[in-house]
mmCIF file of C-alpha atoms and ligand atoms in Angstrom:
data_model
loop_
_atom_site.group_PDB
_atom_site.id
_atom_site.type_symbol
_atom_site.label_atom_id
_atom_site.label_comp_id
_atom_site.label_asym_id
_atom_site.label_seq_id
_atom_site.Cartn_x
_atom_site.Cartn_y
_atom_site.Cartn_z
ATOM 1 C CA MET E 1 173.136 -50.752 -203.308
ATOM 2 C CA ASN E 2 173.475 -54.592 -203.005
ATOM 3 C CA THR E 3 170.784 -55.461 -200.547
ATOM 4 C CA LYS E 4 170.964 -59.303 -201.017
ATOM 5 C CA ASP E 5 172.113 -59.904 -197.263
ATOM 6 C CA LYS E 6 170.047 -57.162 -195.791
ATOM 7 C CA GLY E 7 166.967 -57.326 -193.847
ATOM 8 C CA PHE E 8 163.405 -57.095 -195.218
ATOM 9 C CA ASN E 9 162.736 -53.411 -194.221
ATOM 10 C CA THR E 10 166.040 -52.459 -195.768
ATOM 11 C CA LYS E 11 165.121 -54.280 -199.097
ATOM 12 C CA LEU E 12 161.678 -52.588 -199.066
ATOM 13 C CA ILE E 13 163.457 -49.234 -199.285
ATOM 14 C CA HIS E 14 166.551 -49.928 -201.349
ATOM 15 C CA ALA E 15 166.363 -53.192 -203.342
ATOM 16 C CA GLY E 16 166.415 -52.624 -207.147
ATOM 17 C CA VAL E 17 166.918 -48.882 -206.749
ATOM 18 C CA PHE E 18 169.529 -47.251 -208.975
ATOM 19 C CA GLU E 19 171.487 -44.036 -208.376
ATOM 20 C CA ASP E 20 170.717 -41.459 -211.252
ATOM 21 C CA GLU E 21 173.060 -38.644 -212.247
ATOM 22 C CA PHE E 22 171.199 -36.098 -210.037
ATOM 23 C CA GLY E 23 171.387 -38.193 -206.860
ATOM 24 C CA SER E 24 167.592 -38.379 -206.511
ATOM 25 C CA ALA E 25 166.451 -39.796 -203.203
ATOM 26 C CA THR E 26 163.381 -41.375 -204.856
ATOM 27 C CA VAL E 27 162.785 -43.375 -208.051
ATOM 28 C CA PRO E 28 162.300 -40.975 -210.963
ATOM 29 C CA ILE E 29 159.151 -41.522 -213.142
ATOM 30 C CA TYR E 30 160.394 -42.227 -216.720
ATOM 31 C CA GLN E 31 157.142 -41.292 -218.321
ATOM 32 C CA SER E 32 158.253 -42.134 -221.785
ATOM 33 C CA SER E 33 156.681 -44.720 -224.016
ATOM 34 C CA THR E 34 159.791 -45.132 -226.171
ATOM 35 C CA PHE E 35 163.702 -44.730 -225.751
ATOM 36 C CA ARG E 36 166.380 -43.359 -228.197
ATOM 37 C CA PHE E 37 168.911 -45.689 -229.398
ATOM 38 C CA LYS E 38 172.546 -44.458 -229.682
ATOM 39 C CA SER E 39 172.863 -45.732 -233.194
ATOM 40 C CA ALA E 40 171.129 -48.157 -235.615
ATOM 41 C CA GLN E 41 173.573 -50.856 -234.465
ATOM 42 C CA ASP E 42 172.705 -50.037 -230.798
ATOM 43 C CA GLY E 43 168.793 -50.505 -231.775
ATOM 44 C CA ALA E 44 169.578 -53.850 -233.384
ATOM 45 C CA ASP E 45 171.555 -55.001 -230.441
ATOM 46 C CA CYS E 46 168.740 -53.960 -228.000
ATOM 47 C CA PHE E 47 166.269 -55.939 -230.087
ATOM 48 C CA SER E 48 168.594 -58.951 -230.269
ATOM 49 C CA GLY E 49 169.242 -58.846 -226.532
ATOM 50 C CA LYS E 50 173.028 -58.235 -226.971
ATOM 51 C CA SER E 51 172.553 -54.760 -225.424
ATOM 52 C CA LYS E 52 170.450 -54.285 -222.254
ATOM 53 C CA GLY E 53 169.231 -50.840 -223.121
ATOM 54 C CA PHE E 54 165.437 -49.873 -222.906
ATOM 55 C CA ILE E 55 163.258 -50.032 -226.098
ATOM 56 C CA TYR E 56 159.650 -49.386 -225.484
ATOM 57 C CA THR E 57 157.672 -49.193 -222.162
ATOM 58 C CA ARG E 58 155.363 -52.057 -222.910
ATOM 59 C CA ILE E 59 158.538 -54.281 -222.849
ATOM 60 C CA ALA E 60 160.470 -52.719 -220.023
ATOM 61 C CA ASN E 61 160.845 -49.249 -218.431
ATOM 62 C CA PRO E 62 163.481 -48.057 -215.932
ATOM 63 C CA THR E 63 160.840 -46.960 -213.227
ATOM 64 C CA ILE E 64 158.824 -50.231 -213.463
ATOM 65 C CA ARG E 65 162.113 -52.288 -213.482
ATOM 66 C CA VAL E 66 162.844 -50.954 -209.913
ATOM 67 C CA LEU E 67 159.540 -52.363 -208.615
ATOM 68 C CA GLU E 68 160.034 -55.623 -210.578
ATOM 69 C CA LYS E 69 163.593 -56.062 -209.023
ATOM 70 C CA ASN E 70 162.492 -55.016 -205.563
ATOM 71 C CA VAL E 71 159.583 -57.466 -205.338
ATOM 72 C CA ALA E 72 161.739 -60.290 -206.957
ATOM 73 C CA GLU E 73 164.204 -59.852 -204.097
ATOM 74 C CA LEU E 74 161.518 -59.837 -201.401
ATOM 75 C CA GLU E 75 160.134 -63.066 -202.836
ATOM 76 C CA ASN E 76 163.627 -64.645 -203.285
ATOM 77 C CA GLY E 77 162.844 -65.073 -206.979
ATOM 78 C CA TYR E 78 164.814 -64.718 -210.171
ATOM 79 C CA ASP E 79 163.058 -61.648 -211.444
ATOM 80 C CA GLY E 80 159.678 -59.894 -211.541
ATOM 81 C CA ILE E 81 157.211 -58.708 -214.110
ATOM 82 C CA ALA E 82 154.888 -55.932 -213.184
ATOM 83 C CA THR E 83 151.405 -55.911 -214.787
ATOM 84 C CA SER E 84 148.554 -53.504 -215.191
ATOM 85 C CA SER E 85 146.398 -55.292 -212.609
ATOM 86 C CA GLY E 86 146.383 -58.433 -210.580
ATOM 87 C CA MET E 87 144.199 -60.024 -213.393
ATOM 88 C CA GLY E 88 146.868 -58.772 -215.802
ATOM 89 C CA ALA E 89 149.283 -61.013 -213.696
ATOM 90 C CA ILE E 90 146.898 -63.934 -213.563
ATOM 91 C CA SER E 91 146.082 -63.797 -217.337
ATOM 92 C CA SER E 92 149.748 -63.492 -218.327
ATOM 93 C CA VAL E 93 150.564 -66.551 -216.150
ATOM 94 C CA TYR E 94 147.760 -68.685 -217.560
ATOM 95 C CA LEU E 95 148.760 -67.807 -221.174
ATOM 96 C CA ALA E 96 152.371 -68.576 -220.642
ATOM 97 C CA LEU E 97 151.854 -71.840 -218.769
ATOM 98 C CA LEU E 98 148.843 -73.400 -220.384
ATOM 99 C CA GLY E 99 148.025 -74.550 -224.012
ATOM 100 C CA ALA E 100 145.279 -76.307 -225.898
ATOM 101 C CA GLY E 101 144.520 -79.790 -224.624
ATOM 102 C CA GLN E 102 146.173 -78.936 -221.191
ATOM 103 C CA HIS E 103 144.656 -78.861 -217.736
ATOM 104 C CA ILE E 104 145.076 -76.760 -214.558
ATOM 105 C CA VAL E 105 144.016 -77.754 -211.069
ATOM 106 C CA SER E 106 143.147 -74.575 -208.967
ATOM 107 C CA SER E 107 141.822 -73.748 -205.510
ATOM 108 C CA ASP E 108 138.089 -73.568 -205.737
ATOM 109 C CA ALA E 109 137.856 -70.506 -203.583
ATOM 110 C CA VAL E 110 139.966 -68.030 -205.606
ATOM 111 C CA TYR E 111 139.298 -64.433 -206.500
ATOM 112 C CA GLY E 112 136.188 -64.742 -208.630
ATOM 113 C CA PRO E 113 137.510 -63.696 -212.109
ATOM 114 C CA ALA E 114 140.682 -65.694 -211.636
ATOM 115 C CA ARG E 115 138.262 -68.713 -211.912
ATOM 116 C CA GLY E 116 135.941 -67.122 -214.353
ATOM 117 C CA LEU E 117 138.861 -66.471 -216.844
ATOM 118 C CA LEU E 118 139.498 -70.325 -217.043
ATOM 119 C CA GLU E 119 135.863 -71.355 -217.021
ATOM 120 C CA GLN E 120 134.562 -68.834 -219.382
ATOM 121 C CA ASP E 121 137.441 -67.971 -221.639
ATOM 122 C CA PHE E 122 140.398 -70.339 -221.477
ATOM 123 C CA SER E 123 137.807 -73.058 -222.008
ATOM 124 C CA ARG E 124 137.013 -71.751 -225.442
ATOM 125 C CA PHE E 125 140.717 -72.611 -226.310
ATOM 126 C CA ASN E 126 140.374 -75.996 -225.077
ATOM 127 C CA VAL E 127 142.167 -75.456 -221.808
ATOM 128 C CA GLU E 128 140.471 -77.624 -219.119
ATOM 129 C CA SER E 129 140.221 -76.663 -215.387
ATOM 130 C CA THR E 130 139.253 -78.393 -212.197
ATOM 131 C CA PHE E 131 138.513 -76.596 -208.993
ATOM 132 C CA VAL E 132 139.169 -78.301 -205.636
ATOM 133 C CA ASN E 133 139.629 -77.389 -202.036
ATOM 134 C CA THR E 134 143.529 -77.329 -202.146
ATOM 135 C CA ALA E 135 143.473 -77.457 -198.356
ATOM 136 C CA SER E 136 143.054 -81.181 -199.066
ATOM 137 C CA THR E 137 146.039 -82.872 -200.718
ATOM 138 C CA ASP E 138 143.719 -85.760 -201.472
ATOM 139 C CA GLU E 139 141.503 -83.508 -203.544
ATOM 140 C CA ILE E 140 144.510 -82.181 -205.368
ATOM 141 C CA LEU E 141 145.809 -85.715 -206.156
ATOM 142 C CA ALA E 142 142.381 -86.931 -207.281
ATOM 143 C CA ALA E 143 142.166 -84.048 -209.796
ATOM 144 C CA ILE E 144 145.459 -84.487 -211.476
ATOM 145 C CA ARG E 145 145.226 -85.875 -214.971
ATOM 146 C CA PRO E 146 147.985 -86.890 -217.437
ATOM 147 C CA ASN E 147 147.485 -83.554 -219.234
ATOM 148 C CA THR E 148 147.748 -81.404 -216.068
ATOM 149 C CA LYS E 149 150.440 -78.805 -216.244
ATOM 150 C CA VAL E 150 149.681 -76.219 -213.455
ATOM 151 C CA LEU E 151 148.618 -76.361 -209.879
ATOM 152 C CA TYR E 152 147.369 -72.918 -208.960
ATOM 153 C CA VAL E 153 146.791 -71.993 -205.244
ATOM 154 C CA GLU E 154 145.563 -69.035 -203.471
ATOM 155 C CA THR E 155 146.373 -69.028 -199.702
ATOM 156 C CA PRO E 156 144.777 -67.820 -197.483
ATOM 157 C CA ALA E 157 141.901 -68.282 -200.115
ATOM 158 C CA ASN E 158 139.694 -65.286 -201.025
ATOM 159 C CA PRO E 159 137.191 -65.120 -199.215
ATOM 160 C CA THR E 160 137.080 -68.493 -197.167
ATOM 161 C CA MET E 161 140.427 -68.046 -195.457
ATOM 162 C CA ASN E 162 141.190 -71.656 -196.196
ATOM 163 C CA ILE E 163 144.911 -72.281 -196.005
ATOM 164 C CA THR E 164 146.802 -74.543 -198.438
ATOM 165 C CA ASP E 165 149.977 -76.375 -197.471
ATOM 166 C CA ILE E 166 152.465 -74.768 -199.954
ATOM 167 C CA ALA E 167 155.280 -77.190 -199.270
ATOM 168 C CA ALA E 168 153.059 -80.137 -199.666
ATOM 169 C CA CYS E 169 151.799 -78.773 -203.011
ATOM 170 C CA ALA E 170 155.383 -78.182 -204.109
ATOM 171 C CA ARG E 171 156.012 -81.946 -203.510
ATOM 172 C CA ILE E 172 152.967 -82.979 -205.493
ATOM 173 C CA ALA E 173 153.904 -80.710 -208.291
ATOM 174 C CA ARG E 174 157.559 -82.038 -208.470
ATOM 175 C CA GLU E 175 156.216 -85.595 -208.339
ATOM 176 C CA ASN E 176 153.671 -85.025 -211.200
ATOM 177 C CA ASN E 177 155.695 -82.748 -213.364
ATOM 178 C CA LEU E 178 153.439 -79.635 -212.602
ATOM 179 C CA LEU E 179 154.287 -75.990 -212.072
ATOM 180 C CA LEU E 180 153.107 -74.612 -208.762
ATOM 181 C CA VAL E 181 151.733 -71.081 -208.958
ATOM 182 C CA VAL E 182 150.771 -69.318 -205.714
ATOM 183 C CA ASP E 183 148.599 -66.141 -205.532
ATOM 184 C CA ASN E 184 150.330 -64.433 -202.500
ATOM 185 C CA THR E 185 148.066 -61.397 -202.403
ATOM 186 C CA PHE E 186 146.599 -61.956 -199.042
ATOM 187 C CA CYS E 187 150.006 -62.368 -197.362
ATOM 188 C CA SER E 188 152.407 -60.117 -199.292
ATOM 189 C CA PRO E 189 156.093 -61.324 -199.068
ATOM 190 C CA TYR E 190 156.209 -59.959 -195.591
ATOM 191 C CA LEU E 191 153.973 -62.797 -194.289
ATOM 192 C CA GLN E 192 154.685 -65.598 -196.715
ATOM 193 C CA LYS E 193 157.365 -66.722 -199.135
ATOM 194 C CA PRO E 194 155.947 -69.365 -201.521
ATOM 195 C CA LEU E 195 159.112 -69.741 -203.550
ATOM 196 C CA ASP E 196 161.181 -70.627 -200.552
ATOM 197 C CA LEU E 197 158.570 -73.249 -199.799
ATOM 198 C CA GLY E 198 159.024 -74.766 -203.315
ATOM 199 C CA ALA E 199 156.582 -72.733 -205.602
ATOM 200 C CA ASP E 200 157.662 -71.935 -209.181
ATOM 201 C CA VAL E 201 155.827 -68.768 -209.665
ATOM 202 C CA VAL E 202 154.115 -66.318 -207.139
ATOM 203 C CA LEU E 203 151.894 -63.415 -208.168
ATOM 204 C CA HIS E 204 150.199 -60.616 -206.482
ATOM 205 C CA SER E 205 147.477 -58.073 -206.932
ATOM 206 C CA VAL E 206 149.587 -55.231 -205.840
ATOM 207 C CA THR E 207 146.400 -53.144 -205.602
ATOM 208 C CA LYS E 208 146.169 -54.655 -202.164
ATOM 209 C CA PHE E 209 148.884 -54.904 -199.462
ATOM 210 C CA ILE E 210 151.977 -54.056 -201.673
ATOM 211 C CA ASN E 211 150.643 -50.702 -202.672
ATOM 212 C CA GLY E 212 148.422 -50.540 -199.675
ATOM 213 C CA HIS E 213 146.791 -47.092 -200.118
ATOM 214 C CA ALA E 214 143.613 -48.018 -202.225
ATOM 215 C CA ASP E 215 144.844 -45.453 -204.951
ATOM 216 C CA ILE E 216 146.136 -47.630 -207.833
ATOM 217 C CA VAL E 217 145.331 -51.036 -209.491
ATOM 218 C CA GLY E 218 148.383 -53.278 -210.456
ATOM 219 C CA GLY E 219 149.996 -56.660 -210.400
ATOM 220 C CA VAL E 220 153.340 -58.511 -210.196
ATOM 221 C CA ILE E 221 154.652 -61.895 -211.017
ATOM 222 C CA ILE E 222 157.874 -63.493 -209.761
ATOM 223 C CA ALA E 223 159.416 -66.526 -211.173
ATOM 224 C CA LYS E 224 162.073 -68.775 -209.599
ATOM 225 C CA ASP E 225 163.455 -70.028 -212.853
ATOM 226 C CA PRO E 226 164.878 -67.861 -215.654
ATOM 227 C CA GLU E 227 163.222 -69.946 -218.393
ATOM 228 C CA ILE E 228 159.754 -69.628 -216.822
ATOM 229 C CA TYR E 229 160.412 -65.951 -216.205
ATOM 230 C CA LYS E 230 161.003 -65.452 -219.850
ATOM 231 C CA ARG E 231 157.996 -67.296 -221.078
ATOM 232 C CA ILE E 232 155.740 -65.202 -218.681
ATOM 233 C CA ARG E 233 157.376 -61.939 -219.696
ATOM 234 C CA HIS E 234 156.735 -62.750 -223.288
ATOM 235 C CA SER E 235 153.114 -63.267 -222.583
ATOM 236 C CA MET E 236 152.917 -60.049 -220.477
ATOM 237 C CA VAL E 237 154.422 -58.129 -223.329
ATOM 238 C CA TYR E 238 152.409 -59.745 -226.133
ATOM 239 C CA LEU E 239 149.133 -59.343 -224.240
ATOM 240 C CA GLY E 240 150.032 -55.656 -223.349
ATOM 241 C CA ASN E 241 149.578 -56.306 -219.697
ATOM 242 C CA ASN E 242 152.258 -53.933 -218.769
ATOM 243 C CA MET E 243 152.243 -51.525 -215.744
ATOM 244 C CA ASP E 244 152.597 -47.786 -216.419
ATOM 245 C CA PRO E 245 155.544 -45.840 -215.043
ATOM 246 C CA THR E 246 153.461 -43.464 -212.822
ATOM 247 C CA GLN E 247 151.681 -46.416 -211.425
ATOM 248 C CA ALA E 248 155.054 -48.191 -210.733
ATOM 249 C CA PHE E 249 156.162 -44.992 -208.878
ATOM 250 C CA MET E 250 153.086 -45.083 -206.784
ATOM 251 C CA VAL E 251 153.601 -48.773 -205.900
ATOM 252 C CA ILE E 252 157.224 -48.261 -205.047
ATOM 253 C CA ARG E 253 156.112 -45.461 -202.635
ATOM 254 C CA GLY E 254 153.554 -47.664 -201.022
ATOM 255 C CA LEU E 255 155.812 -50.585 -200.754
ATOM 256 C CA LYS E 256 158.272 -48.848 -198.607
ATOM 257 C CA THR E 257 155.967 -49.248 -195.621
ATOM 258 C CA LEU E 258 154.637 -52.513 -196.218
ATOM 259 C CA ALA E 259 156.007 -54.301 -193.092
ATOM 260 C CA ILE E 260 155.027 -51.627 -190.642
ATOM 261 C CA ARG E 261 151.599 -51.279 -192.352
ATOM 262 C CA ILE E 262 151.262 -55.052 -192.096
ATOM 263 C CA GLU E 263 152.368 -55.314 -188.482
ATOM 264 C CA ARG E 264 149.919 -52.667 -187.435
ATOM 265 C CA ALA E 265 146.909 -53.934 -189.369
ATOM 266 C CA GLN E 266 147.723 -57.452 -187.881
ATOM 267 C CA GLU E 267 147.866 -56.106 -184.399
ATOM 268 C CA ASN E 268 144.456 -54.598 -185.016
ATOM 269 C CA ALA E 269 142.956 -57.645 -186.574
ATOM 270 C CA ILE E 270 144.096 -59.903 -183.736
ATOM 271 C CA ARG E 271 142.181 -57.588 -181.336
ATOM 272 C CA VAL E 272 139.122 -57.445 -183.720
ATOM 273 C CA ALA E 273 139.028 -61.147 -184.112
ATOM 274 C CA HIS E 274 138.960 -61.597 -180.224
ATOM 275 C CA PHE E 275 136.159 -59.109 -180.025
ATOM 276 C CA LEU E 276 134.149 -60.881 -182.696
ATOM 277 C CA LYS E 277 134.648 -64.487 -181.671
ATOM 278 C CA ASP E 278 133.035 -63.788 -178.311
ATOM 279 C CA HIS E 279 130.234 -61.633 -179.637
ATOM 280 C CA PRO E 280 126.711 -63.109 -179.017
ATOM 281 C CA ARG E 281 125.614 -62.122 -182.687
ATOM 282 C CA VAL E 282 128.477 -63.912 -184.421
ATOM 283 C CA ALA E 283 127.835 -67.379 -185.636
ATOM 284 C CA TRP E 284 131.306 -68.232 -186.841
ATOM 285 C CA LEU E 285 134.676 -66.631 -187.491
ATOM 286 C CA LYS E 286 137.615 -67.654 -189.696
ATOM 287 C CA TYR E 287 140.846 -65.961 -188.994
ATOM 288 C CA PRO E 288 144.200 -67.756 -189.095
ATOM 289 C CA GLY E 289 145.402 -66.184 -185.825
ATOM 290 C CA LEU E 290 142.654 -68.066 -183.765
ATOM 291 C CA GLU E 291 142.937 -71.611 -182.638
ATOM 292 C CA SER E 292 139.369 -72.215 -183.978
ATOM 293 C CA HIS E 293 140.729 -71.855 -187.501
ATOM 294 C CA PRO E 294 140.991 -75.446 -188.887
ATOM 295 C CA GLN E 295 144.464 -74.783 -190.046
ATOM 296 C CA PHE E 296 145.782 -72.739 -187.320
ATOM 297 C CA GLU E 297 148.889 -74.953 -186.937
ATOM 298 C CA LEU E 298 149.718 -74.890 -190.704
ATOM 299 C CA ALA E 299 149.217 -71.069 -190.676
ATOM 300 C CA LYS E 300 151.814 -70.866 -187.980
ATOM 301 C CA THR E 301 154.319 -72.725 -190.030
ATOM 302 C CA GLN E 302 154.123 -71.130 -193.426
ATOM 303 C CA MET E 303 153.010 -67.616 -192.526
ATOM 304 C CA ARG E 304 154.999 -65.125 -190.323
ATOM 305 C CA GLY E 305 151.770 -63.982 -188.830
ATOM 306 C CA PRO E 306 148.027 -64.322 -189.287
ATOM 307 C CA GLY E 307 147.513 -61.094 -191.289
ATOM 308 C CA SER E 308 144.549 -58.679 -191.370
ATOM 309 C CA MET E 309 141.915 -60.676 -193.371
ATOM 310 C CA MET E 310 139.054 -62.408 -191.777
ATOM 311 C CA SER E 311 135.686 -63.775 -192.751
ATOM 312 C CA PHE E 312 132.665 -64.307 -190.379
ATOM 313 C CA GLY E 313 128.876 -65.041 -190.441
ATOM 314 C CA LEU E 314 126.337 -63.622 -188.197
ATOM 315 C CA LYS E 315 123.321 -65.410 -186.507
ATOM 316 C CA GLY E 316 120.624 -64.366 -188.813
ATOM 317 C CA GLY E 317 122.539 -65.097 -191.967
ATOM 318 C CA TYR E 318 122.786 -62.766 -194.924
ATOM 319 C CA GLU E 319 120.056 -60.410 -193.668
ATOM 320 C CA ALA E 320 121.916 -59.879 -190.471
ATOM 321 C CA GLY E 321 125.167 -59.366 -192.452
ATOM 322 C CA ARG E 322 123.494 -56.827 -194.659
ATOM 323 C CA SER E 323 122.177 -54.877 -191.756
ATOM 324 C CA LEU E 324 125.811 -54.957 -190.284
ATOM 325 C CA MET E 325 127.269 -53.566 -193.645
ATOM 326 C CA ASP E 326 124.570 -50.939 -193.793
ATOM 327 C CA ASN E 327 125.250 -49.563 -190.236
ATOM 328 C CA VAL E 328 129.102 -49.499 -190.141
ATOM 329 C CA HIS E 329 130.413 -45.942 -190.427
ATOM 330 C CA LEU E 330 134.224 -46.310 -190.098
ATOM 331 C CA ALA E 331 134.623 -49.442 -192.059
ATOM 332 C CA LEU E 332 134.057 -48.641 -195.878
ATOM 333 C CA LEU E 333 131.500 -50.936 -197.551
ATOM 334 C CA ALA E 334 133.818 -51.658 -200.560
ATOM 335 C CA VAL E 335 135.513 -54.425 -202.365
ATOM 336 C CA SER E 336 139.292 -54.741 -202.446
ATOM 337 C CA LEU E 337 141.542 -55.263 -199.370
ATOM 338 C CA GLY E 338 144.909 -54.754 -197.907
ATOM 339 C CA GLY E 339 144.800 -50.943 -197.663
ATOM 340 C CA VAL E 340 145.271 -48.646 -194.811
ATOM 341 C CA GLU E 341 141.462 -48.317 -194.335
ATOM 342 C CA THR E 342 139.203 -50.975 -192.901
ATOM 343 C CA LEU E 343 136.890 -52.470 -195.558
ATOM 344 C CA ILE E 344 133.886 -54.763 -195.286
ATOM 345 C CA GLN E 345 132.147 -56.557 -198.221
ATOM 346 C CA HIS E 346 129.808 -59.425 -199.011
ATOM 347 C CA PRO E 347 131.646 -61.753 -201.419
ATOM 348 C CA ALA E 348 128.590 -63.889 -202.494
ATOM 349 C CA SER E 349 126.888 -60.724 -204.018
ATOM 350 C CA MET E 350 129.965 -58.724 -204.691
ATOM 351 C CA THR E 351 133.544 -60.059 -205.477
ATOM 352 C CA HIS E 352 132.373 -63.647 -206.190
ATOM 353 C CA ALA E 353 128.881 -62.850 -207.814
ATOM 354 C CA GLY E 354 130.194 -64.157 -211.067
ATOM 355 C CA MET E 355 130.358 -67.664 -209.769
ATOM 356 C CA ASN E 356 127.255 -69.962 -210.147
ATOM 357 C CA ALA E 357 125.399 -70.806 -206.946
ATOM 358 C CA GLU E 358 126.556 -74.433 -206.907
ATOM 359 C CA SER E 359 130.313 -73.570 -207.247
ATOM 360 C CA LYS E 360 129.989 -70.937 -204.567
ATOM 361 C CA LEU E 361 128.410 -73.412 -202.220
ATOM 362 C CA ALA E 362 130.954 -76.080 -202.937
ATOM 363 C CA ALA E 363 133.811 -73.561 -202.305
ATOM 364 C CA GLY E 364 132.377 -72.563 -199.043
ATOM 365 C CA ILE E 365 131.394 -69.137 -200.216
ATOM 366 C CA THR E 366 128.140 -69.114 -198.137
ATOM 367 C CA ASP E 367 125.575 -66.375 -198.431
ATOM 368 C CA ASP E 368 126.206 -65.321 -194.760
ATOM 369 C CA LEU E 369 129.952 -64.809 -195.327
ATOM 370 C CA VAL E 370 131.176 -61.249 -194.606
ATOM 371 C CA ARG E 371 134.702 -60.471 -195.310
ATOM 372 C CA PHE E 372 136.714 -57.999 -193.404
ATOM 373 C CA SER E 373 139.983 -56.403 -194.292
ATOM 374 C CA ILE E 374 141.327 -54.529 -191.199
ATOM 375 C CA GLY E 375 143.083 -51.270 -191.649
ATOM 376 C CA ILE E 376 145.641 -49.303 -189.669
ATOM 377 C CA GLU E 377 143.131 -47.079 -187.831
ATOM 378 C CA ASP E 378 142.957 -46.907 -183.991
ATOM 379 C CA VAL E 379 141.703 -50.308 -183.096
ATOM 380 C CA GLU E 380 139.353 -48.996 -180.432
ATOM 381 C CA ASP E 381 137.554 -46.937 -183.136
ATOM 382 C CA ILE E 382 137.288 -50.156 -185.449
ATOM 383 C CA ILE E 383 135.773 -52.159 -182.573
ATOM 384 C CA GLU E 384 133.367 -49.392 -181.393
ATOM 385 C CA ASP E 385 132.104 -49.037 -184.925
ATOM 386 C CA LEU E 386 131.461 -52.813 -185.159
ATOM 387 C CA ASP E 387 129.952 -52.814 -181.765
ATOM 388 C CA GLN E 388 127.355 -50.184 -182.489
ATOM 389 C CA ALA E 389 126.582 -51.796 -185.985
ATOM 390 C CA LEU E 390 126.242 -55.279 -184.392
ATOM 391 C CA ALA E 391 123.755 -53.706 -181.741
ATOM 392 C CA LYS E 392 121.482 -52.655 -184.652
ATOM 393 C CA VAL E 393 121.424 -55.979 -186.317
HETATM 394 N N1 LIG M 401 144.159 -62.113 -206.584
HETATM 395 C C1 LIG M 401 143.461 -61.933 -205.391
HETATM 396 C C2 LIG M 401 143.702 -62.759 -204.210
HETATM 397 C C3 LIG M 401 142.482 -60.774 -205.320
HETATM 398 O O1 LIG M 401 141.850 -60.659 -204.178
HETATM 399 C C4 LIG M 401 142.286 -60.021 -206.507
HETATM 400 C C5 LIG M 401 141.410 -58.967 -206.416
HETATM 401 C C6 LIG M 401 143.110 -60.282 -207.665
HETATM 402 C C7 LIG M 401 143.975 -61.315 -207.691
HETATM 403 C C8 LIG M 401 142.905 -59.410 -208.810
HETATM 404 O O2 LIG M 401 143.673 -58.253 -208.658
HETATM 405 P P1 LIG M 401 143.139 -56.869 -209.397
HETATM 406 O O3 LIG M 401 143.084 -57.159 -210.880
HETATM 407 O O4 LIG M 401 141.904 -56.471 -208.970
HETATM 408 O O5 LIG M 401 144.348 -55.956 -209.048
HETATM 409 N N2 LIG M 401 140.630 -58.958 -205.355
HETATM 410 C C9 LIG M 401 139.521 -58.215 -205.121
HETATM 411 C C10 LIG M 401 138.749 -58.267 -204.081
HETATM 412 O O6 LIG M 401 138.728 -59.085 -203.168
HETATM 413 N N3 LIG M 401 137.867 -57.295 -204.103
HETATM 414 O O7 LIG M 401 137.979 -56.600 -205.097
HETATM 415 C C11 LIG M 401 139.157 -57.027 -205.935
#
């Protein structure tokens, strides 16, 4: 079905889906590592690109292609590349777009290993990196060097909830001949479409909102330009960062409810944010849906809604936060985010523990910061759980 002119929810269900000979209502799992050629010539044609036939699952697979095409359509991109994990997506993009002697400017508050991979590993291959608060265009401009090739942005940033102006970054990227890569994990294409705002590449940890059920790990990359797409697919295939067909099936299943899950989680998050902002034990709260967020206006222009992620600190700092995390019953004390269940975690000692103390502080990942991913439970229950835990702090 051609879904190009259809609405977002219709695309979620039908984009990229092919009709098989049995009329399956859902996408079949092609759990095959390899595919038979019709003839020796057909095999040669598949390898040369003359034929579009499938060859080998690390390169491409019919089930995985459905997910890739679907997400590419949701993001208004040229095509998609599914990966084993969000880090598989990030490492494939770094490998494709950076080389020895080149430089990347990145948001300072990004998912810990996305930064660690540059600082600890790509640095060994003479790739330089600078981390700045990309919410400030001045900081970005000051960091750009003659050898800068990539501007990498996570917005809202994990876990500070800082928001970066994607359109402004796209202008900077164009003027300085850089590629703009946006990690859209915190929003999903339902809330934010970076390619429409001028980004060149968008990527996701589909482990989060896109799959949404805390039962698989995966990633996806979408490129706007065919040449860039080819470069990134090459690095995914050569690194072996591919997704597995059953994993793709699970993500396709989760993806169908993306919009209704996000609407519900966001509705809950708005209620939770209002509860927390007035609570006497809360020192600060950062949620893009509150006017107190420093980039509240920017969030309204580039995000369809404020989403369901928030960070806050308690009076009493880390000790108080730890007590809160130990006393919640409904919210799971766990890393990850974007699932149907409410999760709470402490970035400084968990997701971002790999960063050194100085970098954490500079990026605003303070010791008192507690991160909350609001799920789709009944909001009264989420608030009641928080309320009783806060009373024990
Ligand atoms: N990008 C963002 C924004 C993320 O939050 C994560 C994981 C990744 C990329 C990497 O994706 P993965 O390889 O795990 O699929 N974020 C996590 C977090 O905040 N807690 O646990 C994982």
